[in-house]
XYZ file of C-alpha atoms in Angstrom:
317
model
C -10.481 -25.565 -45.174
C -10.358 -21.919 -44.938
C -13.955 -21.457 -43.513
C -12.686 -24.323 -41.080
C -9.463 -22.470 -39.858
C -11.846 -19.049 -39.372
C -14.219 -20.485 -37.509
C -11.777 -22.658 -35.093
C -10.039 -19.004 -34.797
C -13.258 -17.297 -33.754
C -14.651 -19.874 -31.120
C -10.849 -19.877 -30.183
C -11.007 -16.196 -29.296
C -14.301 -15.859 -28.012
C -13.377 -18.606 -25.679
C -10.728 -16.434 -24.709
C -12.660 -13.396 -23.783
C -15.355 -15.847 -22.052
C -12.385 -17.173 -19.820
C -11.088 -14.423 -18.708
C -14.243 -12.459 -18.304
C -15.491 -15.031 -16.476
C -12.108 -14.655 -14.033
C -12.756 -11.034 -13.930
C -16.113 -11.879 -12.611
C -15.009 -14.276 -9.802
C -12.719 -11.763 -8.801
C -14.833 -9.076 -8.253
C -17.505 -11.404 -6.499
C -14.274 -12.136 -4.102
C -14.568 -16.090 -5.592
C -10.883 -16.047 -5.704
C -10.356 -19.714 -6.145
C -12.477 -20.229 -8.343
C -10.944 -17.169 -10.276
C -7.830 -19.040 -9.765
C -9.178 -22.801 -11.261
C -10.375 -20.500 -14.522
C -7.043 -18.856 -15.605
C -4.930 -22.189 -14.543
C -7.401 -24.155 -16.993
C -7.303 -21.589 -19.710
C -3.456 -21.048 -19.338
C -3.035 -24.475 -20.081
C -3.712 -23.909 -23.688
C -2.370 -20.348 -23.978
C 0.590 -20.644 -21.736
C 1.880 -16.777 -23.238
C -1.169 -14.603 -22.691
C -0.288 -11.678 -20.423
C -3.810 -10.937 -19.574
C -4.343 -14.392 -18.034
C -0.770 -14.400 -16.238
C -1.611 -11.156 -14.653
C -5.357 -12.475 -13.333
C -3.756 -15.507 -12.086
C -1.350 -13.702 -10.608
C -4.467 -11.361 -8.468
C -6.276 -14.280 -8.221
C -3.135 -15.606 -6.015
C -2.542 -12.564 -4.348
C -5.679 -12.227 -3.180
C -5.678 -15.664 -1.258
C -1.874 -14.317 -0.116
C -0.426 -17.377 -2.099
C 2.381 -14.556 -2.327
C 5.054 -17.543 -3.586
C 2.751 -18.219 -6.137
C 1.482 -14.657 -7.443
C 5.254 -14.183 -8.118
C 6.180 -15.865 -10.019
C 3.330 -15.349 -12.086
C 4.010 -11.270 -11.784
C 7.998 -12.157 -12.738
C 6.750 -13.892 -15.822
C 5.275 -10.958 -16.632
C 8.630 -8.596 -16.055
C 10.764 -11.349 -17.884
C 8.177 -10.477 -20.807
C 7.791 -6.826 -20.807
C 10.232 -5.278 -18.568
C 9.066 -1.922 -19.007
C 5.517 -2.484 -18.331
C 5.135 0.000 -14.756
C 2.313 -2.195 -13.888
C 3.619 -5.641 -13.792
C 6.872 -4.248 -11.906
C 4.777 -2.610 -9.432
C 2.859 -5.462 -9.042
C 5.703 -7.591 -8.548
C 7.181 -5.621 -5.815
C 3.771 -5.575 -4.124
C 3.694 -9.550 -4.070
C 7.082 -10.181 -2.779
C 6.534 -6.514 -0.301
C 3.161 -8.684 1.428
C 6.046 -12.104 0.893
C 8.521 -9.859 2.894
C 5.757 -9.142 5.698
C 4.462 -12.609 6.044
C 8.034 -13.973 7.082
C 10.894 -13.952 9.577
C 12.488 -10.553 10.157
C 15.961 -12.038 8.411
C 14.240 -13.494 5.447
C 12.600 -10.417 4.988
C 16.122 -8.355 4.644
C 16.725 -10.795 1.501
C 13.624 -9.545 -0.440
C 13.333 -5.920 0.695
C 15.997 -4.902 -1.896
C 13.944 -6.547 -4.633
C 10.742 -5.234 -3.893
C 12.525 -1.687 -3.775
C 14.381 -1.912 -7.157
C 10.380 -3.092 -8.418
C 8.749 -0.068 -7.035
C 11.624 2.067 -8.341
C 11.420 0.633 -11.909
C 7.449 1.336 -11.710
C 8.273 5.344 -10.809
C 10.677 5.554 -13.070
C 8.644 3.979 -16.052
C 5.662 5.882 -15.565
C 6.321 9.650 -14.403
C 2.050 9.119 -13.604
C 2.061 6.302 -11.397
C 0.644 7.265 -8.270
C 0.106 3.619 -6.546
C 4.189 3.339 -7.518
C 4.589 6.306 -5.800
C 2.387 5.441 -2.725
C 4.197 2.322 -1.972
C 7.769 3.706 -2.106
C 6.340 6.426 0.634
C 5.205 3.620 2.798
C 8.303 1.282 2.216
C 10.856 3.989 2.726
C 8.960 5.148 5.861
C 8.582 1.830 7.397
C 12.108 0.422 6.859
C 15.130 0.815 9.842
C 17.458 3.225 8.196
C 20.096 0.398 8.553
C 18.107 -1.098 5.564
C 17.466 1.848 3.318
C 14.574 3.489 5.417
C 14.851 7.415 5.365
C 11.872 9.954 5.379
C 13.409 12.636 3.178
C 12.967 9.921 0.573
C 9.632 9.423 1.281
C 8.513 13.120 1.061
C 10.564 13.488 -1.788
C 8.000 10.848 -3.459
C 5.075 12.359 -1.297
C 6.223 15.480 -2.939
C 5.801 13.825 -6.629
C 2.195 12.333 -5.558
C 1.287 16.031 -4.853
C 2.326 16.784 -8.166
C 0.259 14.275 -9.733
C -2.951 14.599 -6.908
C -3.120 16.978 -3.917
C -5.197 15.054 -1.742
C -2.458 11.417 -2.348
C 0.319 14.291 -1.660
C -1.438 15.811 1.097
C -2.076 12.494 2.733
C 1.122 11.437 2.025
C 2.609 13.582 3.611
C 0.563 13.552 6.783
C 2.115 9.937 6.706
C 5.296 10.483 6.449
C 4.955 13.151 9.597
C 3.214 11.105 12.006
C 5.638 8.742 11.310
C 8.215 11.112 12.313
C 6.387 12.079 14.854
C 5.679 15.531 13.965
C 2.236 15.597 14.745
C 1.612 18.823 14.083
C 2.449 18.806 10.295
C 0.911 15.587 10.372
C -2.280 16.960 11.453
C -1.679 20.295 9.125
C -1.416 18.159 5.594
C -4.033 16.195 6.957
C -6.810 18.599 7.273
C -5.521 20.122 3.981
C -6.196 16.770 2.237
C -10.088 16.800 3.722
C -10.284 20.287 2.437
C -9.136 19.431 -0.830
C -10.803 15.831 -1.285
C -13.087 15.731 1.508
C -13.632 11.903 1.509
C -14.437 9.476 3.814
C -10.708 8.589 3.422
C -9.502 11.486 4.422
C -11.727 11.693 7.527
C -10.345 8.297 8.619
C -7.170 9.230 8.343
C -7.084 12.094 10.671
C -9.462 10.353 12.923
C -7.152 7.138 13.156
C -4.225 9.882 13.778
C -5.851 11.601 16.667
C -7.007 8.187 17.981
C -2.877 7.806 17.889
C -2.177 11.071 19.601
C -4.647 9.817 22.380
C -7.342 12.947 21.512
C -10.707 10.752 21.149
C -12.225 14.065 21.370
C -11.138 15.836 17.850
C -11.901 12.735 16.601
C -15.380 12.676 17.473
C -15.501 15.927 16.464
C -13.815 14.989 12.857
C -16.339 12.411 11.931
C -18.946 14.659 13.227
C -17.587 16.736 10.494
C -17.746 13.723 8.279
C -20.987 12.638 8.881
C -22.760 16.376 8.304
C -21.013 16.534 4.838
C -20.886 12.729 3.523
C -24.095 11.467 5.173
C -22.456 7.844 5.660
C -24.010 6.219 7.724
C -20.681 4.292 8.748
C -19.275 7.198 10.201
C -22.304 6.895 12.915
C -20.120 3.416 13.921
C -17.287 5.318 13.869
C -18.439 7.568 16.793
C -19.752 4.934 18.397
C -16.594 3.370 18.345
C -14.255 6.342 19.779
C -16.864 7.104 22.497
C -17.277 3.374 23.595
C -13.320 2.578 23.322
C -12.214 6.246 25.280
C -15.274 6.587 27.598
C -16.221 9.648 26.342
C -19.413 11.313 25.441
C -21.586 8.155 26.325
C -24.730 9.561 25.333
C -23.950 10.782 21.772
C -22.020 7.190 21.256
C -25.003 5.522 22.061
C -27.142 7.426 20.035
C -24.949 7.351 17.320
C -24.839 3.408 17.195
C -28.489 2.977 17.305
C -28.512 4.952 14.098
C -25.997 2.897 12.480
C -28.182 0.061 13.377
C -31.466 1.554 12.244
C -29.856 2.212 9.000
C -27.344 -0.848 8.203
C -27.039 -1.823 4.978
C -24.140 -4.304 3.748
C -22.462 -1.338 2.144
C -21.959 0.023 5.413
C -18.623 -2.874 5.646
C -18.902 -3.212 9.493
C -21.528 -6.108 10.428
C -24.364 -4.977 13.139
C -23.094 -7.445 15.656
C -19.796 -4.714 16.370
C -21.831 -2.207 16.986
C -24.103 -4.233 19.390
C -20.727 -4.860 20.941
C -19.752 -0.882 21.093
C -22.899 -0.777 23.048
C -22.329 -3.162 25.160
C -18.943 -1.396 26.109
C -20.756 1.892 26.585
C -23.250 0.344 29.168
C -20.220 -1.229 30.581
C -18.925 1.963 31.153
C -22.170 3.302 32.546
C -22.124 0.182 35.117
C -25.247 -0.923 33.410
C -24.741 -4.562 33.662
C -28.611 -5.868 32.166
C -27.793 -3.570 29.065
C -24.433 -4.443 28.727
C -25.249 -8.281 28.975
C -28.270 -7.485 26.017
C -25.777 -6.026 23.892
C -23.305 -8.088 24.433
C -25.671 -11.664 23.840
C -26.440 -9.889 20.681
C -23.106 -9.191 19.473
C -22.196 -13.038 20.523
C -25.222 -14.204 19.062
C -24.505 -12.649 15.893
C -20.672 -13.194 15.638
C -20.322 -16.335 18.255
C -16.692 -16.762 16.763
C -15.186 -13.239 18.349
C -12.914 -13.860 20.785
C -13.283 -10.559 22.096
C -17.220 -10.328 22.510
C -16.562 -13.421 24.963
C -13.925 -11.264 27.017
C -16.032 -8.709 27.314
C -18.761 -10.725 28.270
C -16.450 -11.765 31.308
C -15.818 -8.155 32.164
C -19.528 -7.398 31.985
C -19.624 -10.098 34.597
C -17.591 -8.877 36.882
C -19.110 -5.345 37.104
């Protein structure tokens, strides 16, 4: 009976750790629903693992079934209230929730997801995505509802603590929002010198894109490019030059080295950048190029609503 009872309890865990493996698996493969199928069959039988609540939970979120990865994140903050994690994850679920309604229904939940996000801080001093989203809430909300920037760079100031590029960047946040675009740019360029990632480049470029200056950013994922040598940053330029109508020459060339080089790690499919050039030969009047690029780009992507406009503008050159 004994030998019976250990090895029931031994296939029993090991069935366990296959399960949820096997969910960790599908989630990382981006096979959310079938992530979601595992942990819903598994939970059936072990209703009170935490592990399995909190991958169902992801395994919601990430097919924004926000209802439903809530209540699987407050079953987890019923259990273990002072677990940072599951309250930060809970505010994030009902945050997206908040975003995906009506303006009024979205005043009901903001005060939830900001007592969540406060819990996480407070929990763990260390928490830096905690942290982050308490920045972005508190810059984001009316001050009517409990928006106010000195609290976000008072949290900015804690991520700095904790990481000078998240503090840094932070920070640059919290400026442009304020529009103080010079600080903005300042903590910025201070993160890149710190971190120097491809994150920090796109976050000054997107900035100066904001401020209207295509040409620093050209010149910042220039920058990029010579230190990083991603190849993505190539689309990048392409991108400024083709959407300001700047520098045609160097966005062309740039694109056609993105192309030459593509790889599915790059993230941005080659039928965009067929469609940058299509815009840059636009630009140039150069209707037979445009029209290749932009039969490509259609060809490639024939779903894009905004390949076919420009393939109307094209026409009309």
């Amino acid at each position: 009976m004994k030998k019976f009872l250990w090895v029931f309890f031994i296939s029993s865990f090991c069935f366990a750790q296959t399960s949820k493996e096997k969910t960790k698996d599908y989630i990382a493969k981006k096979s959310f629903k079938k992530a979601q199928q595992e942990m819903v069959t598994f939970l059936s039988s072990n209703p009170t693992d935490k592990e399995a609540i909190e991958l169902l939970g992801d395994a919601y979120g990430y097919q924004k079934k926000w209802d439903k990865a809530i209540a699987q994140y407050k079953t987890l903050t019923e259990k273990e209230p002072n677990n940072a994690n599951y309250q930060y994850k809970y505010g994030g679920a009902l945050g997206m929730k908040a975003l995906s309604v009506s303006k009024l229904k979205a005043l009901t939940i903001i005060g939830d997801v900001k007592s969540a996000f406060l819990k996480a801080a407070e929990l763990d001093p260390k928490h830096i995505d905690a942290r982050w989203a308490l920045v972005e809430l508190y810059v984001s909300l009316p001050g009517i509802v409990g928006g106010s920037n000195s609290k976000a760079l008072k949290y900015a100031g804690q991520l700095e603590k904790l990481s000078k590029v998240d503090g840094y960047l932070a920070k640059g946040y919290v400026y442009e929002y304020d529009d103080e675009p010079e600080l903005a740019e300042k903590y910025y360029k201070l993160a890149i010198k710190v971190g120097g990632s491809v994150t920090c480049y796109e976050k000054l470029t997107s900035f100066y894109e904001a401020q209207n200056k295509p040409e620093k950013a050209i010149g910042n994922l220039e920058e990029g490019q010579a230190k990083l040598q991603r190849n993505a940053m190539h689309y990048q330029i392409g991108k400024v030059c083709a959407d300001y109508n700047v520098q045609l020459e160097k966005g062309e060339k740039c694109l056609k080295a993105y192309l030459s080089n593509h790889s599915a790690k790059d993230g941005v499919p080659k039928a965009w950048a067929y469609y940058r050039l299509a815009q840059i030969h636009k630009h140039k009047k150069n209707k037979e190029e445009a029209n290749k690029w932009i039969d490509k780009a259609i060809s490639g992507l024939p779903k894009i609503k905004v390949f076919q406009e420009e393939k109307e503008a094209i026409s009309r050159l």
